[in-house]
């Protein structure tokens, strides 16, 4: 615990330090305190950074639109394999935008400083490595890789080229995650024992059944290039636009959503990850031709480390949630309280245990003989007197971001600050692999029906 507290003090002016939000009290009522979070992540300079987008789908638009909110960032090129998206790029971002179906043409452009890689997962490794070797900084969407074995090549390329590389799970820059870290490090909830993390969805789009344009055809889509090293199959618009539903191109609920949860957990605890992962998964509702699971449950064992005690993570993604609530949450349970995190807000509940255990009720006391009951009461009163029994819940505190807060924007600012000033990137290639590997291991565990053994220090599978 002391090491974690010292870490906070040492953050100083790094990107990580800037990501820690300040909390100011907004209101206080009996039993509840409310605080508003304020991010300290700021753009460091207005040097122009020219970016290229590779993969202009849903997340490509979200990432690009957010990147363009950062001062001095300019979009100059877009790559996609569907003609309609290239047409849309010029409609939205300007006719001057260079467009291509071949990402290598984009990487060859000398006026591009950095790229956003927003392609299907099975293209992440190759394009990321090619981009860094071409002298480009890289923002690569999560999960960093489709297969665990692909990860070290990205780690090594980043080290060899010295390029800035950041994985695109914005949880690593969220003001709520960093403020929750401060609460954990303060000892407010005692010693962390386990984490309950989930991401549930109820509707079709949440289960990746995205819209398909009516002109989708081999003439408008370079389907062979989309397939890449994946098995060759006949043209399928469903596979192109709903690639997350297929194991050949994506990583399913585990790589797409559990990786978000682990990114938050690893940022808060400074953990390098679990050493054992066991998972069960099913395809229950969305039997629409996909082979990716719509329900996955996993248990992960985090060994004791210098920065945290041993703890367990219990995690779930359910794309067929019948409650209609859906939602996203990370609940850190300690010996003296709970930090319950939503997306960019959280609550802290703590308790005070009293010295006296009490007796009676659901207790062995009623099984004693009358004589022993009398003797026990005398002993209890002599030992505890009138001390309070059990525990008392303390005042609950809620933390909320300011209206309009966008953790994706904070994450982009961290990336561009890294390019401009060399400030630290928390979610670098090593962090990205340490979050992606245990997530992808959930799929492996389900397929193999056995726990997966992972070395989070050396970043290698042991079984």
Short mmCIF file of C-alpha atoms in Angstrom, two decimals:
data_model
loop_
_atom_site.label_atom_id
_atom_site.label_comp_id
_atom_site.label_asym_id
_atom_site.label_seq_id
_atom_site.Cartn_x
_atom_site.Cartn_y
_atom_site.Cartn_z
CA UNK A 1 0.00 0.00 0.00
CA UNK A 2 2.79 2.45 0.86
CA UNK A 3 4.41 1.83 -2.51
CA UNK A 4 1.15 2.74 -4.24
CA UNK A 5 0.85 5.93 -2.23
CA UNK A 6 4.42 6.87 -3.07
CA UNK A 7 3.68 6.30 -6.76
CA UNK A 8 0.99 8.98 -6.71
CA UNK A 9 3.41 11.48 -5.17
CA UNK A 10 6.04 10.73 -7.79
CA UNK A 11 3.77 11.24 -10.81
CA UNK A 12 4.58 14.94 -11.00
CA UNK A 13 4.12 16.44 -14.42
CA UNK A 14 3.93 13.24 -16.42
CA UNK A 15 0.93 12.38 -18.56
CA UNK A 16 -0.14 10.00 -15.81
CA UNK A 17 0.01 12.75 -13.24
CA UNK A 18 -2.02 15.04 -15.44
CA UNK A 19 -4.64 12.34 -15.79
CA UNK A 20 -5.42 12.38 -12.09
CA UNK A 21 -8.50 14.49 -11.58
CA UNK A 22 -9.15 16.85 -8.70
CA UNK A 23 -12.40 16.44 -6.81
CA UNK A 24 -14.31 19.42 -5.50
CA UNK A 25 -17.29 19.06 -3.22
CA UNK A 26 -20.54 19.93 -4.97
CA UNK A 27 -23.07 19.11 -2.29
CA UNK A 28 -23.48 17.25 0.99
CA UNK A 29 -26.57 15.79 2.59
CA UNK A 30 -26.97 13.41 5.48
CA UNK A 31 -25.37 10.08 4.61
CA UNK A 32 -24.20 11.24 1.19
CA UNK A 33 -21.41 13.44 -0.11
CA UNK A 34 -21.15 14.41 -3.76
CA UNK A 35 -17.97 15.54 -5.51
CA UNK A 36 -17.37 16.75 -9.06
CA UNK A 37 -14.24 15.51 -10.83
CA UNK A 38 -12.06 17.82 -12.91
CA UNK A 39 -9.49 16.49 -15.36
CA UNK A 40 -6.06 18.13 -15.39
CA UNK A 41 -5.06 16.73 -18.77
CA UNK A 42 -4.13 19.71 -20.93
CA UNK A 43 -2.74 20.15 -24.43
CA UNK A 44 0.95 20.93 -23.98
CA UNK A 45 1.76 22.69 -27.27
CA UNK A 46 0.17 23.77 -30.51
CA UNK A 47 2.72 22.23 -32.86
CA UNK A 48 0.77 20.90 -35.84
CA UNK A 49 0.39 17.13 -35.95
CA UNK A 50 -0.92 15.66 -39.19
CA UNK A 51 -2.74 12.35 -38.88
CA UNK A 52 -4.00 9.59 -41.12
CA UNK A 53 -6.97 7.35 -40.36
CA UNK A 54 -6.75 3.67 -41.25
CA UNK A 55 -10.18 2.08 -40.97
CA UNK A 56 -12.99 4.60 -41.30
CA UNK A 57 -15.77 2.65 -39.61
CA UNK A 58 -17.66 3.41 -36.41
CA UNK A 59 -14.72 3.78 -34.05
CA UNK A 60 -12.65 5.40 -36.78
CA UNK A 61 -15.12 8.28 -36.89
CA UNK A 62 -15.30 8.55 -33.11
CA UNK A 63 -11.52 8.59 -32.76
CA UNK A 64 -10.93 11.02 -35.62
CA UNK A 65 -13.61 13.46 -34.54
CA UNK A 66 -12.12 13.42 -31.03
CA UNK A 67 -8.53 13.79 -32.26
CA UNK A 68 -9.53 16.85 -34.29
CA UNK A 69 -10.71 18.54 -31.09
CA UNK A 70 -7.09 18.60 -29.90
CA UNK A 71 -5.39 21.86 -30.77
CA UNK A 72 -3.03 21.63 -33.73
CA UNK A 73 -4.22 18.23 -35.03
CA UNK A 74 -5.09 17.99 -38.72
CA UNK A 75 -6.46 15.06 -40.74
CA UNK A 76 -4.81 14.63 -44.14
CA UNK A 77 -5.57 11.07 -45.25
CA UNK A 78 -8.11 8.26 -44.83
CA UNK A 79 -7.81 4.60 -45.79
CA UNK A 80 -10.70 2.16 -45.98
CA UNK A 81 -11.66 -0.85 -48.08
CA UNK A 82 -15.25 0.31 -48.74
CA UNK A 83 -15.68 3.06 -51.34
CA UNK A 84 -18.66 4.54 -49.54
CA UNK A 85 -16.55 5.31 -46.48
CA UNK A 86 -13.93 7.06 -48.59
CA UNK A 87 -16.67 9.12 -50.18
CA UNK A 88 -18.03 9.94 -46.74
CA UNK A 89 -14.56 11.00 -45.55
CA UNK A 90 -14.43 13.71 -48.21
CA UNK A 91 -18.00 14.76 -47.45
CA UNK A 92 -17.29 15.09 -43.75
CA UNK A 93 -13.67 16.18 -43.47
CA UNK A 94 -13.08 17.94 -46.77
CA UNK A 95 -12.47 17.26 -50.45
CA UNK A 96 -8.75 17.85 -49.93
CA UNK A 97 -8.48 14.64 -47.86
CA UNK A 98 -6.30 12.00 -49.54
CA UNK A 99 -8.18 8.69 -49.71
CA UNK A 100 -7.01 5.19 -50.59
CA UNK A 101 -7.88 1.54 -50.23
CA UNK A 102 -4.22 0.68 -49.58
CA UNK A 103 -2.88 1.66 -46.14
CA UNK A 104 0.68 1.43 -47.49
CA UNK A 105 -0.01 4.45 -49.70
CA UNK A 106 -1.08 6.37 -46.61
CA UNK A 107 2.06 5.32 -44.70
CA UNK A 108 4.24 6.42 -47.61
CA UNK A 109 3.04 10.01 -47.31
CA UNK A 110 5.78 12.17 -45.81
CA UNK A 111 3.34 14.73 -44.42
CA UNK A 112 1.74 12.28 -41.97
CA UNK A 113 3.11 12.23 -38.42
CA UNK A 114 0.76 9.73 -36.77
CA UNK A 115 -1.95 7.22 -37.65
CA UNK A 116 -5.12 6.03 -35.98
CA UNK A 117 -5.53 2.29 -36.53
CA UNK A 118 -9.23 1.47 -36.34
CA UNK A 119 -9.35 -1.70 -38.40
CA UNK A 120 -10.62 -5.18 -37.51
CA UNK A 121 -8.46 -6.82 -34.85
CA UNK A 122 -6.71 -9.24 -37.20
CA UNK A 123 -5.03 -6.30 -38.97
CA UNK A 124 -3.78 -4.49 -35.85
CA UNK A 125 -0.35 -6.08 -35.54
CA UNK A 126 0.77 -5.80 -39.16
CA UNK A 127 -0.40 -2.24 -39.71
CA UNK A 128 0.98 -1.07 -36.35
CA UNK A 129 4.41 -2.52 -37.09
CA UNK A 130 4.42 -1.22 -40.66
CA UNK A 131 3.40 2.23 -39.42
CA UNK A 132 6.13 2.49 -36.80
CA UNK A 133 8.74 1.24 -39.26
CA UNK A 134 7.51 3.94 -41.66
CA UNK A 135 8.26 6.55 -39.00
CA UNK A 136 4.68 7.13 -37.85
CA UNK A 137 3.43 7.39 -34.28
CA UNK A 138 0.55 5.00 -33.63
CA UNK A 139 -2.77 5.14 -31.83
CA UNK A 140 -4.07 1.58 -32.13
CA UNK A 141 -7.57 0.62 -31.09
CA UNK A 142 -8.04 -2.08 -28.47
CA UNK A 143 -7.40 -4.93 -28.26
CA UNK A 144 -3.84 -4.33 -29.37
CA UNK A 145 -3.65 -7.76 -31.03
CA UNK A 146 -5.97 -10.52 -32.15
CA UNK A 147 -3.67 -13.31 -30.95
CA UNK A 148 -1.50 -13.24 -27.84
CA UNK A 149 1.50 -14.46 -29.83
CA UNK A 150 1.39 -11.26 -31.92
CA UNK A 151 2.02 -8.93 -28.99
CA UNK A 152 5.77 -9.00 -28.42
CA UNK A 153 6.48 -8.02 -32.02
CA UNK A 154 4.67 -4.72 -31.42
CA UNK A 155 6.43 -4.22 -28.08
CA UNK A 156 9.81 -4.81 -29.71
CA UNK A 157 9.06 -2.60 -32.72
CA UNK A 158 8.01 0.28 -30.49
CA UNK A 159 11.24 -0.01 -28.53
CA UNK A 160 13.35 -0.28 -31.69
CA UNK A 161 11.75 2.67 -33.49
CA UNK A 162 11.18 4.93 -30.48
CA UNK A 163 7.79 5.90 -31.88
CA UNK A 164 4.94 6.84 -29.57
CA UNK A 165 2.46 3.98 -29.36
CA UNK A 166 -0.80 4.16 -27.43
CA UNK A 167 -3.62 1.63 -27.26
CA UNK A 168 -7.11 3.05 -27.63
CA UNK A 169 -8.89 2.08 -24.46
CA UNK A 170 -9.67 5.47 -22.97
CA UNK A 171 -10.18 3.95 -19.52
CA UNK A 172 -6.45 4.51 -18.98
CA UNK A 173 -6.99 8.28 -19.09
CA UNK A 174 -10.41 8.55 -17.45
CA UNK A 175 -10.65 11.09 -14.64
CA UNK A 176 -12.85 8.60 -12.74
CA UNK A 177 -10.27 5.81 -13.01
CA UNK A 178 -7.47 8.05 -11.74
CA UNK A 179 -9.56 9.47 -8.92
CA UNK A 180 -10.62 5.95 -7.94
CA UNK A 181 -6.94 5.06 -7.86
CA UNK A 182 -6.32 7.86 -5.37
CA UNK A 183 -9.15 6.55 -3.18
CA UNK A 184 -7.77 2.99 -3.27
CA UNK A 185 -4.22 4.19 -2.57
CA UNK A 186 -5.45 6.21 0.41
CA UNK A 187 -6.47 2.98 2.16
CA UNK A 188 -10.09 4.12 2.40
CA UNK A 189 -11.51 0.68 1.54
CA UNK A 190 -8.82 -1.30 3.34
CA UNK A 191 -7.00 -4.06 1.48
CA UNK A 192 -8.32 -4.94 -1.96
CA UNK A 193 -9.63 -8.52 -2.03
CA UNK A 194 -11.46 -8.88 -5.35
CA UNK A 195 -12.94 -6.99 -8.27
CA UNK A 196 -16.34 -7.56 -9.85
CA UNK A 197 -16.39 -6.19 -13.41
CA UNK A 198 -19.07 -6.45 -16.08
CA UNK A 199 -20.33 -5.11 -19.39
CA UNK A 200 -23.88 -6.04 -20.42
CA UNK A 201 -25.97 -5.12 -23.46
CA UNK A 202 -29.52 -5.83 -24.55
CA UNK A 203 -30.01 -4.60 -28.12
CA UNK A 204 -28.91 -5.72 -31.57
CA UNK A 205 -26.43 -2.92 -32.23
CA UNK A 206 -24.88 -3.56 -28.83
CA UNK A 207 -24.39 -7.12 -30.08
CA UNK A 208 -22.59 -5.73 -33.16
CA UNK A 209 -25.40 -6.18 -35.70
CA UNK A 210 -24.46 -2.96 -37.45
CA UNK A 211 -26.13 -1.48 -40.53
CA UNK A 212 -24.99 -2.71 -43.95
CA UNK A 213 -25.14 -0.30 -46.94
CA UNK A 214 -27.28 -1.41 -49.85
CA UNK A 215 -24.42 -1.06 -52.35
CA UNK A 216 -22.12 -3.45 -50.48
CA UNK A 217 -20.61 -5.72 -53.13
CA UNK A 218 -17.27 -6.99 -54.46
CA UNK A 219 -17.23 -3.89 -56.68
CA UNK A 220 -17.42 -1.43 -53.75
CA UNK A 221 -15.42 -3.44 -51.17
CA UNK A 222 -11.93 -4.94 -51.43
CA UNK A 223 -12.98 -8.09 -49.61
CA UNK A 224 -9.84 -10.10 -50.37
CA UNK A 225 -7.68 -7.44 -48.75
CA UNK A 226 -10.05 -7.35 -45.77
CA UNK A 227 -9.51 -11.08 -45.27
CA UNK A 228 -5.75 -10.65 -45.09
CA UNK A 229 -4.25 -13.73 -43.44
CA UNK A 230 -7.70 -15.00 -42.39
CA UNK A 231 -9.19 -18.05 -44.16
CA UNK A 232 -10.41 -17.35 -47.68
CA UNK A 233 -14.21 -17.29 -47.96
CA UNK A 234 -16.67 -15.97 -50.56
CA UNK A 235 -17.70 -12.32 -50.38
CA UNK A 236 -19.86 -11.57 -47.35
CA UNK A 237 -21.09 -8.09 -46.48
CA UNK A 238 -22.00 -9.40 -43.02
CA UNK A 239 -18.42 -10.45 -42.36
CA UNK A 240 -17.09 -7.09 -43.52
CA UNK A 241 -19.45 -4.79 -41.64
CA UNK A 242 -20.10 -7.08 -38.66
CA UNK A 243 -16.62 -8.53 -38.35
CA UNK A 244 -16.74 -8.52 -34.54
CA UNK A 245 -19.16 -11.44 -34.76
CA UNK A 246 -16.54 -13.72 -36.30
CA UNK A 247 -13.49 -15.28 -34.67
CA UNK A 248 -11.48 -15.03 -37.89
CA UNK A 249 -11.31 -11.22 -37.64
CA UNK A 250 -12.14 -10.19 -34.08
CA UNK A 251 -11.70 -11.29 -30.49
CA UNK A 252 -15.34 -11.42 -29.44
CA UNK A 253 -16.75 -10.09 -26.21
CA UNK A 254 -13.50 -10.86 -24.42
CA UNK A 255 -11.15 -8.82 -26.59
CA UNK A 256 -13.66 -6.09 -27.34
CA UNK A 257 -15.09 -5.44 -23.88
CA UNK A 258 -13.29 -7.34 -21.12
CA UNK A 259 -10.14 -5.53 -22.28
CA UNK A 260 -11.83 -2.21 -21.35
CA UNK A 261 -12.50 -3.57 -17.87
CA UNK A 262 -8.95 -4.84 -17.38
CA UNK A 263 -7.52 -1.55 -18.64
CA UNK A 264 -9.33 0.26 -15.85
CA UNK A 265 -8.38 -2.34 -13.24
CA UNK A 266 -4.70 -2.35 -14.25
CA UNK A 267 -4.54 1.45 -14.23
CA UNK A 268 -6.06 1.68 -10.75
CA UNK A 269 -3.97 -1.08 -9.18
CA UNK A 270 -0.78 -0.72 -11.29
CA UNK A 271 -1.04 -4.46 -11.84
CA UNK A 272 0.75 -6.23 -14.65
CA UNK A 273 -2.09 -8.73 -14.76
CA UNK A 274 -3.29 -12.17 -13.67
CA UNK A 275 -1.36 -15.41 -13.84
CA UNK A 276 -4.40 -17.70 -14.17
CA UNK A 277 -7.53 -17.20 -16.25
CA UNK A 278 -10.52 -19.55 -16.34
CA UNK A 279 -13.56 -18.83 -18.46
CA UNK A 280 -16.90 -20.25 -19.58
CA UNK A 281 -18.74 -18.86 -22.60
CA UNK A 282 -21.83 -19.56 -24.69
CA UNK A 283 -23.69 -18.37 -27.75
CA UNK A 284 -27.21 -18.08 -26.38
CA UNK A 285 -29.34 -15.54 -28.26
CA UNK A 286 -27.60 -14.11 -31.31
CA UNK A 287 -27.58 -17.25 -33.46
CA UNK A 288 -27.39 -15.26 -36.67
CA UNK A 289 -24.43 -16.95 -38.31
CA UNK A 290 -21.81 -15.58 -35.94
CA UNK A 291 -19.37 -17.81 -34.08
CA UNK A 292 -18.34 -15.32 -31.37
CA UNK A 293 -19.88 -15.85 -27.93
CA UNK A 294 -22.58 -13.54 -26.62
CA UNK A 295 -22.02 -14.51 -22.98
CA UNK A 296 -18.69 -14.93 -21.26
CA UNK A 297 -17.79 -15.30 -17.57
CA UNK A 298 -14.24 -15.42 -16.28
CA UNK A 299 -12.28 -15.65 -13.06
CA UNK A 300 -8.74 -14.26 -12.98
CA UNK A 301 -6.14 -14.73 -10.26
CA UNK A 302 -3.90 -11.71 -9.63
CA UNK A 303 -0.84 -12.67 -7.57
CA UNK A 304 0.62 -10.41 -4.92
CA UNK A 305 2.91 -7.76 -6.38
CA UNK A 306 4.90 -4.81 -5.12
CA UNK A 307 2.03 -2.48 -5.99
CA UNK A 308 -0.92 -4.52 -4.70
CA UNK A 309 -1.99 -7.50 -2.57
CA UNK A 310 -3.23 -10.71 -4.17
CA UNK A 311 -6.79 -10.33 -5.44
CA UNK A 312 -9.26 -11.97 -7.78
CA UNK A 313 -11.18 -10.53 -10.71
CA UNK A 314 -14.60 -11.89 -11.58
CA UNK A 315 -15.71 -10.53 -14.92
CA UNK A 316 -18.64 -10.91 -17.31
CA UNK A 317 -19.88 -9.73 -20.68
CA UNK A 318 -23.49 -10.52 -21.59
CA UNK A 319 -24.69 -9.31 -24.99
CA UNK A 320 -28.08 -10.95 -24.40
CA UNK A 321 -28.96 -9.26 -21.12
CA UNK A 322 -32.70 -9.69 -20.56
CA UNK A 323 -32.90 -7.08 -17.81
CA UNK A 324 -32.84 -4.26 -20.35
CA UNK A 325 -30.43 -2.31 -18.19
CA UNK A 326 -27.15 -3.14 -19.85
CA UNK A 327 -24.37 -1.13 -18.36
CA UNK A 328 -20.71 -1.18 -17.47
CA UNK A 329 -19.12 -1.42 -14.06
CA UNK A 330 -15.97 -2.11 -12.06
CA UNK A 331 -16.50 -2.75 -8.36
CA UNK A 332 -13.38 -2.90 -6.21
CA UNK A 333 -14.18 -4.68 -2.95
CA UNK A 334 -11.86 -4.12 -0.02
CA UNK A 335 -11.87 -5.28 3.57
CA UNK A 336 -13.34 -1.96 4.72
CA UNK A 337 -15.34 -0.67 1.78
CA UNK A 338 -16.20 -0.63 -1.91
CA UNK A 339 -15.38 1.60 -4.90
CA UNK A 340 -18.21 1.17 -7.40
CA UNK A 341 -17.25 2.62 -10.80
CA UNK A 342 -19.56 3.21 -13.74
CA UNK A 343 -18.06 4.81 -16.86
CA UNK A 344 -16.84 8.19 -15.66
CA UNK A 345 -18.49 8.29 -12.26
CA UNK A 346 -18.19 6.23 -9.10
CA UNK A 347 -19.34 5.82 -5.50
CA UNK A 348 -17.35 5.02 -2.40
CA UNK A 349 -18.92 3.18 0.53
CA UNK A 350 -16.90 2.40 3.64
CA UNK A 351 -17.63 0.81 6.99
CA UNK A 352 -16.26 0.90 10.50
CA UNK A 353 -16.04 -2.42 12.31
CA UNK A 354 -16.67 -2.26 16.04
CA UNK A 355 -14.68 -4.16 18.62
CA UNK A 356 -17.54 -6.23 20.04
CA UNK A 357 -18.80 -9.26 18.06
CA UNK A 358 -22.17 -9.48 19.81
CA UNK A 359 -24.01 -12.72 20.57
CA UNK A 360 -27.40 -14.29 20.09
CA UNK A 361 -29.52 -14.45 16.96
CA UNK A 362 -27.92 -16.63 14.32
CA UNK A 363 -25.21 -17.72 16.73
CA UNK A 364 -24.14 -20.71 18.77
CA UNK A 365 -25.14 -18.88 21.98
CA UNK A 366 -28.70 -20.28 21.89
CA UNK A 367 -27.33 -23.84 21.90
CA UNK A 368 -25.58 -23.31 25.26
CA UNK A 369 -27.02 -24.63 28.49
CA UNK A 370 -28.69 -22.06 30.76
CA UNK A 371 -25.71 -22.22 33.11
CA UNK A 372 -23.26 -21.58 30.28
CA UNK A 373 -25.38 -18.70 28.99
CA UNK A 374 -25.12 -16.98 32.36
CA UNK A 375 -21.37 -17.57 32.52
CA UNK A 376 -20.89 -16.40 28.93
CA UNK A 377 -22.81 -13.14 29.54
CA UNK A 378 -20.64 -12.33 32.55
CA UNK A 379 -17.49 -13.00 30.54
CA UNK A 380 -18.75 -10.94 27.56
CA UNK A 381 -19.66 -7.92 29.71
CA UNK A 382 -16.29 -8.07 31.46
CA UNK A 383 -14.46 -8.20 28.13
CA UNK A 384 -16.51 -5.79 25.98
CA UNK A 385 -18.67 -3.78 28.35
CA UNK A 386 -21.06 -1.58 26.36
CA UNK A 387 -18.93 -1.48 23.19
CA UNK A 388 -20.80 -1.13 19.90
CA UNK A 389 -21.52 -4.36 18.09
CA UNK A 390 -20.79 -5.31 14.46
CA UNK A 391 -20.18 -2.43 12.09
CA UNK A 392 -21.50 0.97 11.03
CA UNK A 393 -21.68 2.24 7.44
CA UNK A 394 -19.98 5.58 6.92
CA UNK A 395 -21.26 8.39 4.72
CA UNK A 396 -21.35 7.45 1.03
CA UNK A 397 -19.42 9.68 -1.36
CA UNK A 398 -20.20 10.02 -5.07
CA UNK A 399 -17.81 11.34 -7.70
CA UNK A 400 -19.12 12.66 -11.00
CA UNK A 401 -17.43 14.21 -14.04
CA UNK A 402 -18.39 17.69 -15.18
CA UNK A 403 -21.11 17.93 -17.80
CA UNK A 404 -19.82 17.03 -21.25
CA UNK A 405 -16.64 15.32 -20.01
CA UNK A 406 -15.09 13.00 -22.61
CA UNK A 407 -12.45 10.50 -21.49
CA UNK A 408 -11.67 9.73 -25.15
CA UNK A 409 -10.56 13.35 -25.57
CA UNK A 410 -8.31 13.09 -22.51
CA UNK A 411 -6.83 9.92 -24.00
CA UNK A 412 -6.15 11.63 -27.33
CA UNK A 413 -4.52 14.57 -25.57
CA UNK A 414 -2.22 12.16 -23.71
CA UNK A 415 -1.25 10.58 -27.05
CA UNK A 416 -0.49 13.87 -28.80
CA UNK A 417 1.33 15.22 -25.73
CA UNK A 418 3.52 12.12 -25.91
CA UNK A 419 4.40 12.99 -29.50
CA UNK A 420 5.03 16.67 -28.75
CA UNK A 421 6.91 16.47 -25.46
CA UNK A 422 7.85 12.84 -24.86
CA UNK A 423 5.57 12.67 -21.81
CA UNK A 424 4.86 9.18 -20.53
CA UNK A 425 2.30 6.97 -22.25
CA UNK A 426 0.62 4.76 -19.66
CA UNK A 427 -1.20 2.52 -22.16
CA UNK A 428 1.83 1.70 -24.25
CA UNK A 429 2.51 -1.56 -26.09
CA UNK A 430 3.46 -3.48 -22.93
CA UNK A 431 0.38 -2.26 -21.09
CA UNK A 432 -1.70 -3.07 -24.17
CA UNK A 433 -0.46 -6.64 -24.32
CA UNK A 434 -0.91 -7.13 -20.59
CA UNK A 435 -4.56 -6.09 -20.93
CA UNK A 436 -5.25 -7.89 -24.20
CA UNK A 437 -3.63 -11.23 -23.37
CA UNK A 438 -5.75 -12.12 -20.30
CA UNK A 439 -8.85 -10.97 -22.19
CA UNK A 440 -8.09 -13.11 -25.23
CA UNK A 441 -7.14 -15.95 -22.86
CA UNK A 442 -10.83 -16.08 -21.88
CA UNK A 443 -11.57 -17.39 -25.37
CA UNK A 444 -8.72 -19.89 -25.13
CA UNK A 445 -9.88 -21.14 -21.75
CA UNK A 446 -13.40 -21.70 -23.03
CA UNK A 447 -12.15 -23.59 -26.08
CA UNK A 448 -9.66 -25.70 -24.13
CA UNK A 449 -11.91 -26.17 -21.07
CA UNK A 450 -8.96 -25.49 -18.79
CA UNK A 451 -7.33 -22.53 -17.01
CA UNK A 452 -4.82 -20.54 -19.04
CA UNK A 453 -1.51 -19.83 -17.32
CA UNK A 454 0.00 -16.46 -18.22
CA UNK A 455 3.23 -14.80 -17.10
CA UNK A 456 2.33 -11.10 -16.79
CA UNK A 457 5.93 -10.06 -16.12
CA UNK A 458 7.52 -11.74 -19.13
CA UNK A 459 4.29 -11.46 -21.18
CA UNK A 460 4.29 -15.08 -22.36
CA UNK A 461 1.78 -17.92 -22.24
CA UNK A 462 2.90 -20.78 -20.00
CA UNK A 463 0.08 -23.10 -21.07
#
